[in-house]
Short mmCIF file of C-alpha atoms and ligand atoms in Angstrom, two decimals:
data_model
loop_
_atom_site.label_atom_id
_atom_site.label_comp_id
_atom_site.label_asym_id
_atom_site.label_seq_id
_atom_site.Cartn_x
_atom_site.Cartn_y
_atom_site.Cartn_z
CA UNK O 1 -23.17 -6.83 -0.67
CA UNK O 2 -20.07 -7.81 -2.61
CA UNK O 3 -19.82 -6.73 -6.23
CA UNK O 4 -19.31 -9.26 -9.00
CA UNK O 5 -15.76 -10.41 -9.73
CA UNK O 6 -13.49 -7.76 -11.27
CA UNK O 7 -16.08 -4.98 -11.15
CA UNK O 8 -14.46 -1.92 -9.54
CA UNK O 9 -15.04 -2.04 -5.78
CA UNK O 10 -16.54 1.15 -4.32
CA UNK O 11 -14.60 1.69 -1.08
CA UNK O 12 -17.23 4.20 0.11
CA UNK O 13 -19.26 1.08 0.96
CA UNK O 14 -16.48 -0.23 3.20
CA UNK O 15 -15.21 2.90 4.98
CA UNK O 16 -16.94 2.07 8.25
CA UNK O 17 -16.28 -1.69 8.20
CA UNK O 18 -12.85 -1.68 6.54
CA UNK O 19 -10.83 -2.12 9.69
CA UNK O 20 -13.06 -4.93 11.02
CA UNK O 21 -12.95 -6.77 7.67
CA UNK O 22 -9.19 -6.39 7.51
CA UNK O 23 -8.87 -7.70 11.04
CA UNK O 24 -10.82 -10.83 10.04
CA UNK O 25 -8.72 -11.23 6.91
CA UNK O 26 -5.57 -10.94 8.99
CA UNK O 27 -6.60 -13.30 11.78
CA UNK O 28 -3.76 -15.50 10.50
CA UNK O 29 -1.45 -12.87 11.99
CA UNK O 30 -3.19 -13.33 15.38
CA UNK O 31 -5.05 -10.05 15.29
CA UNK O 32 -1.79 -8.09 15.16
CA UNK O 33 -2.73 -5.66 12.42
CA UNK O 34 0.04 -3.25 13.30
CA UNK O 35 2.59 -5.90 12.18
CA UNK O 36 0.91 -5.80 8.77
CA UNK O 37 0.70 -2.00 8.54
CA UNK O 38 3.86 -0.91 10.34
CA UNK O 39 6.08 -3.30 8.34
CA UNK O 40 5.58 -1.25 5.16
CA UNK O 41 6.42 2.07 6.79
CA UNK O 42 9.44 0.53 8.53
CA UNK O 43 10.68 -0.68 5.12
CA UNK O 44 10.24 2.68 3.43
CA UNK O 45 11.88 4.48 6.35
CA UNK O 46 14.83 2.11 6.22
CA UNK O 47 15.36 2.13 2.47
CA UNK O 48 14.76 5.62 1.12
CA UNK O 49 17.82 7.80 0.84
CA UNK O 50 16.50 11.30 1.50
CA UNK O 51 14.17 12.27 4.35
CA UNK O 52 10.96 13.49 2.70
CA UNK O 53 9.39 16.86 3.45
CA UNK O 54 6.16 15.90 1.73
CA UNK O 55 4.58 12.44 1.68
CA UNK O 56 1.56 11.19 -0.28
CA UNK O 57 -0.19 7.99 0.79
CA UNK O 58 -2.00 7.40 -2.53
CA UNK O 59 -5.15 5.30 -2.09
CA UNK O 60 -4.82 5.70 1.67
CA UNK O 61 -8.26 4.21 2.37
CA UNK O 62 -9.21 4.94 5.99
CA UNK O 63 -5.61 5.92 6.61
CA UNK O 64 -4.21 2.92 8.46
CA UNK O 65 -0.64 3.78 7.40
CA UNK O 66 -0.92 7.52 7.95
CA UNK O 67 -0.12 7.60 11.71
CA UNK O 68 2.94 5.42 11.06
CA UNK O 69 4.07 7.66 8.19
CA UNK O 70 3.66 10.76 10.34
CA UNK O 71 5.60 9.11 13.17
CA UNK O 72 8.37 8.02 10.77
CA UNK O 73 8.64 11.47 9.15
CA UNK O 74 7.50 13.92 11.85
CA UNK O 75 8.80 16.99 9.99
CA UNK O 76 7.02 16.11 6.75
CA UNK O 77 3.60 17.21 5.55
CA UNK O 78 1.76 13.92 5.21
CA UNK O 79 -1.20 13.67 2.80
CA UNK O 80 -3.65 10.86 2.15
CA UNK O 81 -5.64 10.68 -1.08
CA UNK O 82 -8.30 8.28 -2.27
CA UNK O 83 -11.19 7.89 -4.69
CA UNK O 84 -13.43 7.14 -1.71
CA UNK O 85 -14.73 10.36 -0.12
CA UNK O 86 -16.11 8.40 2.85
CA UNK O 87 -12.68 6.94 3.55
CA UNK O 88 -11.17 10.45 3.44
CA UNK O 89 -13.83 11.71 5.83
CA UNK O 90 -12.88 8.88 8.20
CA UNK O 91 -9.26 10.06 8.01
CA UNK O 92 -10.22 13.66 8.72
CA UNK O 93 -12.38 12.61 11.69
CA UNK O 94 -9.89 10.19 13.20
CA UNK O 95 -6.28 10.89 12.28
CA UNK O 96 -4.62 14.05 13.56
CA UNK O 97 -1.76 15.99 11.93
CA UNK O 98 -2.27 14.69 8.40
CA UNK O 99 -4.07 16.20 5.38
CA UNK O 100 -6.51 14.65 2.95
CA UNK O 101 -6.68 15.27 -0.80
CA UNK O 102 -9.51 14.28 -3.12
CA UNK O 103 -8.12 12.36 -6.07
CA UNK O 104 -8.22 15.35 -8.43
CA UNK O 105 -6.46 17.61 -5.88
CA UNK O 106 -3.36 15.41 -5.94
CA UNK O 107 -2.30 16.77 -9.35
CA UNK O 108 -1.78 20.31 -8.06
CA UNK O 109 0.95 19.17 -5.63
CA UNK O 110 4.33 17.50 -5.71
CA UNK O 111 5.87 15.09 -3.22
CA UNK O 112 9.22 13.75 -1.99
CA UNK O 113 7.71 10.35 -1.20
CA UNK O 114 4.75 8.57 -2.76
CA UNK O 115 3.65 5.51 -0.81
CA UNK O 116 1.13 3.14 -2.41
CA UNK O 117 -0.03 0.24 -0.29
CA UNK O 118 -2.36 -2.45 -1.63
CA UNK O 119 -3.90 -0.16 -4.25
CA UNK O 120 -2.50 -1.40 -7.56
CA UNK O 121 -4.32 -4.73 -7.40
CA UNK O 122 -7.57 -2.70 -7.40
CA UNK O 123 -6.50 -0.76 -10.51
CA UNK O 124 -7.39 -2.51 -13.74
CA UNK O 125 -4.21 -3.70 -15.54
CA UNK O 126 -5.08 -1.51 -18.55
CA UNK O 127 -4.89 1.60 -16.34
CA UNK O 128 -1.82 0.81 -14.24
CA UNK O 129 0.71 2.35 -16.59
CA UNK O 130 -1.23 5.60 -16.81
CA UNK O 131 -1.59 5.81 -13.00
CA UNK O 132 2.12 5.12 -12.49
CA UNK O 133 3.16 7.81 -14.98
CA UNK O 134 0.77 10.25 -13.36
CA UNK O 135 2.24 9.60 -9.91
CA UNK O 136 5.83 9.64 -11.18
CA UNK O 137 5.04 13.09 -12.59
CA UNK O 138 4.13 14.29 -9.10
CA UNK O 139 7.47 13.23 -7.61
CA UNK O 140 10.07 15.89 -6.88
CA UNK O 141 13.59 15.23 -8.25
CA UNK O 142 15.33 12.79 -5.92
CA UNK O 143 11.96 11.66 -4.57
CA UNK O 144 10.97 8.05 -3.88
CA UNK O 145 8.05 5.92 -4.94
CA UNK O 146 7.24 2.79 -2.93
CA UNK O 147 4.71 0.18 -4.04
CA UNK O 148 3.60 -2.48 -1.55
CA UNK O 149 1.55 -5.33 -2.94
CA UNK O 150 0.15 -8.77 -2.22
CA UNK O 151 2.50 -11.56 -3.23
CA UNK O 152 0.69 -13.56 -5.93
CA UNK O 153 2.99 -16.57 -5.32
CA UNK O 154 1.94 -16.98 -1.67
CA UNK O 155 -0.97 -19.43 -1.27
CA UNK O 156 -2.09 -17.89 2.05
CA UNK O 157 -2.27 -14.45 0.40
CA UNK O 158 -4.15 -15.91 -2.56
CA UNK O 159 -6.70 -17.42 -0.18
CA UNK O 160 -7.08 -14.21 1.83
CA UNK O 161 -7.70 -12.22 -1.34
CA UNK O 162 -10.16 -14.73 -2.78
CA UNK O 163 -12.27 -14.70 0.40
CA UNK O 164 -12.17 -10.95 1.09
CA UNK O 165 -15.30 -8.92 0.25
CA UNK O 166 -13.43 -5.78 -0.77
CA UNK O 167 -11.03 -7.73 -2.98
CA UNK O 168 -13.74 -8.65 -5.49
CA UNK O 169 -12.01 -6.56 -8.17
CA UNK O 170 -8.49 -7.66 -7.19
CA UNK O 171 -6.10 -8.71 -9.95
CA UNK O 172 -2.74 -9.36 -8.32
CA UNK O 173 0.50 -8.12 -9.91
CA UNK O 174 3.73 -10.05 -10.06
CA UNK O 175 6.82 -8.21 -8.74
CA UNK O 176 8.17 -8.10 -12.32
CA UNK O 177 5.07 -6.21 -13.47
CA UNK O 178 5.40 -3.70 -10.64
CA UNK O 179 9.08 -3.18 -11.43
CA UNK O 180 8.31 -2.65 -15.12
CA UNK O 181 5.59 -0.10 -14.34
CA UNK O 182 8.08 1.96 -12.36
CA UNK O 183 10.85 1.59 -14.94
CA UNK O 184 8.50 2.55 -17.78
CA UNK O 185 7.66 5.71 -15.83
CA UNK O 186 11.37 6.61 -16.07
CA UNK O 187 12.12 5.84 -12.42
CA UNK O 188 15.21 4.00 -11.11
CA UNK O 189 14.61 0.85 -9.11
CA UNK O 190 16.45 1.07 -5.77
CA UNK O 191 15.29 -1.97 -3.84
CA UNK O 192 12.75 -4.74 -3.73
CA UNK O 193 11.90 -7.72 -1.59
CA UNK O 194 9.31 -9.78 0.21
CA UNK O 195 8.00 -9.31 3.76
CA UNK O 196 5.32 -10.62 6.13
CA UNK O 197 6.72 -14.10 6.54
CA UNK O 198 5.58 -15.03 10.01
CA UNK O 199 2.02 -15.64 11.23
CA UNK O 200 1.21 -15.02 14.87
CA UNK O 201 2.29 -18.42 16.13
CA UNK O 202 5.77 -17.81 14.66
CA UNK O 203 6.08 -14.19 15.73
CA UNK O 204 9.25 -14.92 17.71
CA UNK O 205 11.00 -15.21 14.32
CA UNK O 206 9.95 -11.81 12.98
CA UNK O 207 13.43 -10.42 13.67
CA UNK O 208 14.58 -12.52 10.68
CA UNK O 209 12.28 -10.78 8.18
CA UNK O 210 15.02 -8.50 6.79
CA UNK O 211 17.36 -11.40 6.07
CA UNK O 212 14.60 -13.25 4.19
CA UNK O 213 13.56 -10.47 1.81
CA UNK O 214 14.98 -12.35 -1.17
CA UNK O 215 12.58 -15.31 -0.60
CA UNK O 216 9.39 -15.13 -2.70
CA UNK O 217 7.35 -16.59 0.17
CA UNK O 218 6.40 -13.49 2.16
CA UNK O 219 2.74 -12.47 2.21
CA UNK O 220 3.56 -9.23 0.40
CA UNK O 221 6.39 -7.58 -1.54
CA UNK O 222 7.69 -4.09 -2.14
CA UNK O 223 9.45 -2.25 -4.93
CA UNK O 224 11.05 1.14 -4.22
CA UNK O 225 12.14 3.46 -6.99
CA UNK O 226 13.42 7.01 -7.21
CA UNK O 227 13.47 9.89 -9.65
CA UNK O 228 16.70 11.44 -10.92
C1 SAM P 1 -7.30 -2.27 -0.04
S1 SAM P 1 -7.50 -0.52 0.12
C2 SAM P 1 -5.89 -0.09 0.74
C3 SAM P 1 -5.97 1.13 1.61
C4 SAM P 1 -4.63 1.55 2.22
N1 SAM P 1 -3.67 1.93 1.21
C5 SAM P 1 -4.09 0.46 3.11
O1 SAM P 1 -2.98 -0.06 2.83
O2 SAM P 1 -4.75 0.13 4.10
C6 SAM P 1 -7.43 0.06 -1.53
C7 SAM P 1 -7.73 1.56 -1.65
O3 SAM P 1 -7.34 1.99 -2.95
C8 SAM P 1 -8.28 2.93 -3.40
N2 SAM P 1 -8.19 2.96 -4.87
C9 SAM P 1 -8.51 2.00 -5.74
N3 SAM P 1 -8.26 2.39 -7.01
C10 SAM P 1 -7.75 3.64 -6.92
C11 SAM P 1 -7.29 4.60 -7.87
N4 SAM P 1 -7.31 4.34 -9.19
N5 SAM P 1 -6.84 5.78 -7.42
C12 SAM P 1 -6.81 6.06 -6.10
N6 SAM P 1 -7.23 5.19 -5.14
C13 SAM P 1 -7.70 4.00 -5.55
C14 SAM P 1 -9.61 2.42 -2.88
O4 SAM P 1 -10.61 3.43 -2.85
C15 SAM P 1 -9.21 1.92 -1.51
O5 SAM P 1 -9.37 2.88 -0.50
#
């Protein structure tokens, strides 16, 4: 059963059905979930300056991005962390060559790349600054921090979020808020932009995504920062 609006969603309840629910949510993209997941890893791979030796997918859920991160950075140790133990168990049972970390274990490590996909909108606004500073503290010098989030200006995204069971606690962030969080954590903003412009029936145009990153119409956006 869905929780009431803005009450923290317990992703343990969704670990087994997460992928199916996401698939329904993304039917607009004609069932092509890999477009949705791979796009983020392609962006981070293209835009970070130094090849990471250690990668944290913070709030990895059932680990949909982890195989793409491992493929993009085959020499790196790739970790997924989450508050949801059941999601981490799913990762351990299903995704080879990556490691899981319970939330509290994250603080004993440091990383060259921290990748955070669709997590911040589940973190209450009053806690976002604290989480960002915590993660920035885990970055090695020269490391990168990429946040990928729903675009609150896109009406299709707004509808998807408002009808999705596991988005009951979602409070979307504007790109300016995300940028400020990273800046306030003493990180340097390197790049930002929008992506996921083309639904399935327009997939022939997906080659134009890069050129359109400046347009605030994509389904999601990214902000990438680095540490001195
Ligand atoms: C919508 S899922 C996204 C999962 C994955 N990153 C992806 O892109 O498919 C949001 C995930 O963030 C996790 N999460 C929410 N708040 C968190 C927090 N404060 N710290 C760590 N993980 C959190 C949830 O448990 C859930 O697995």
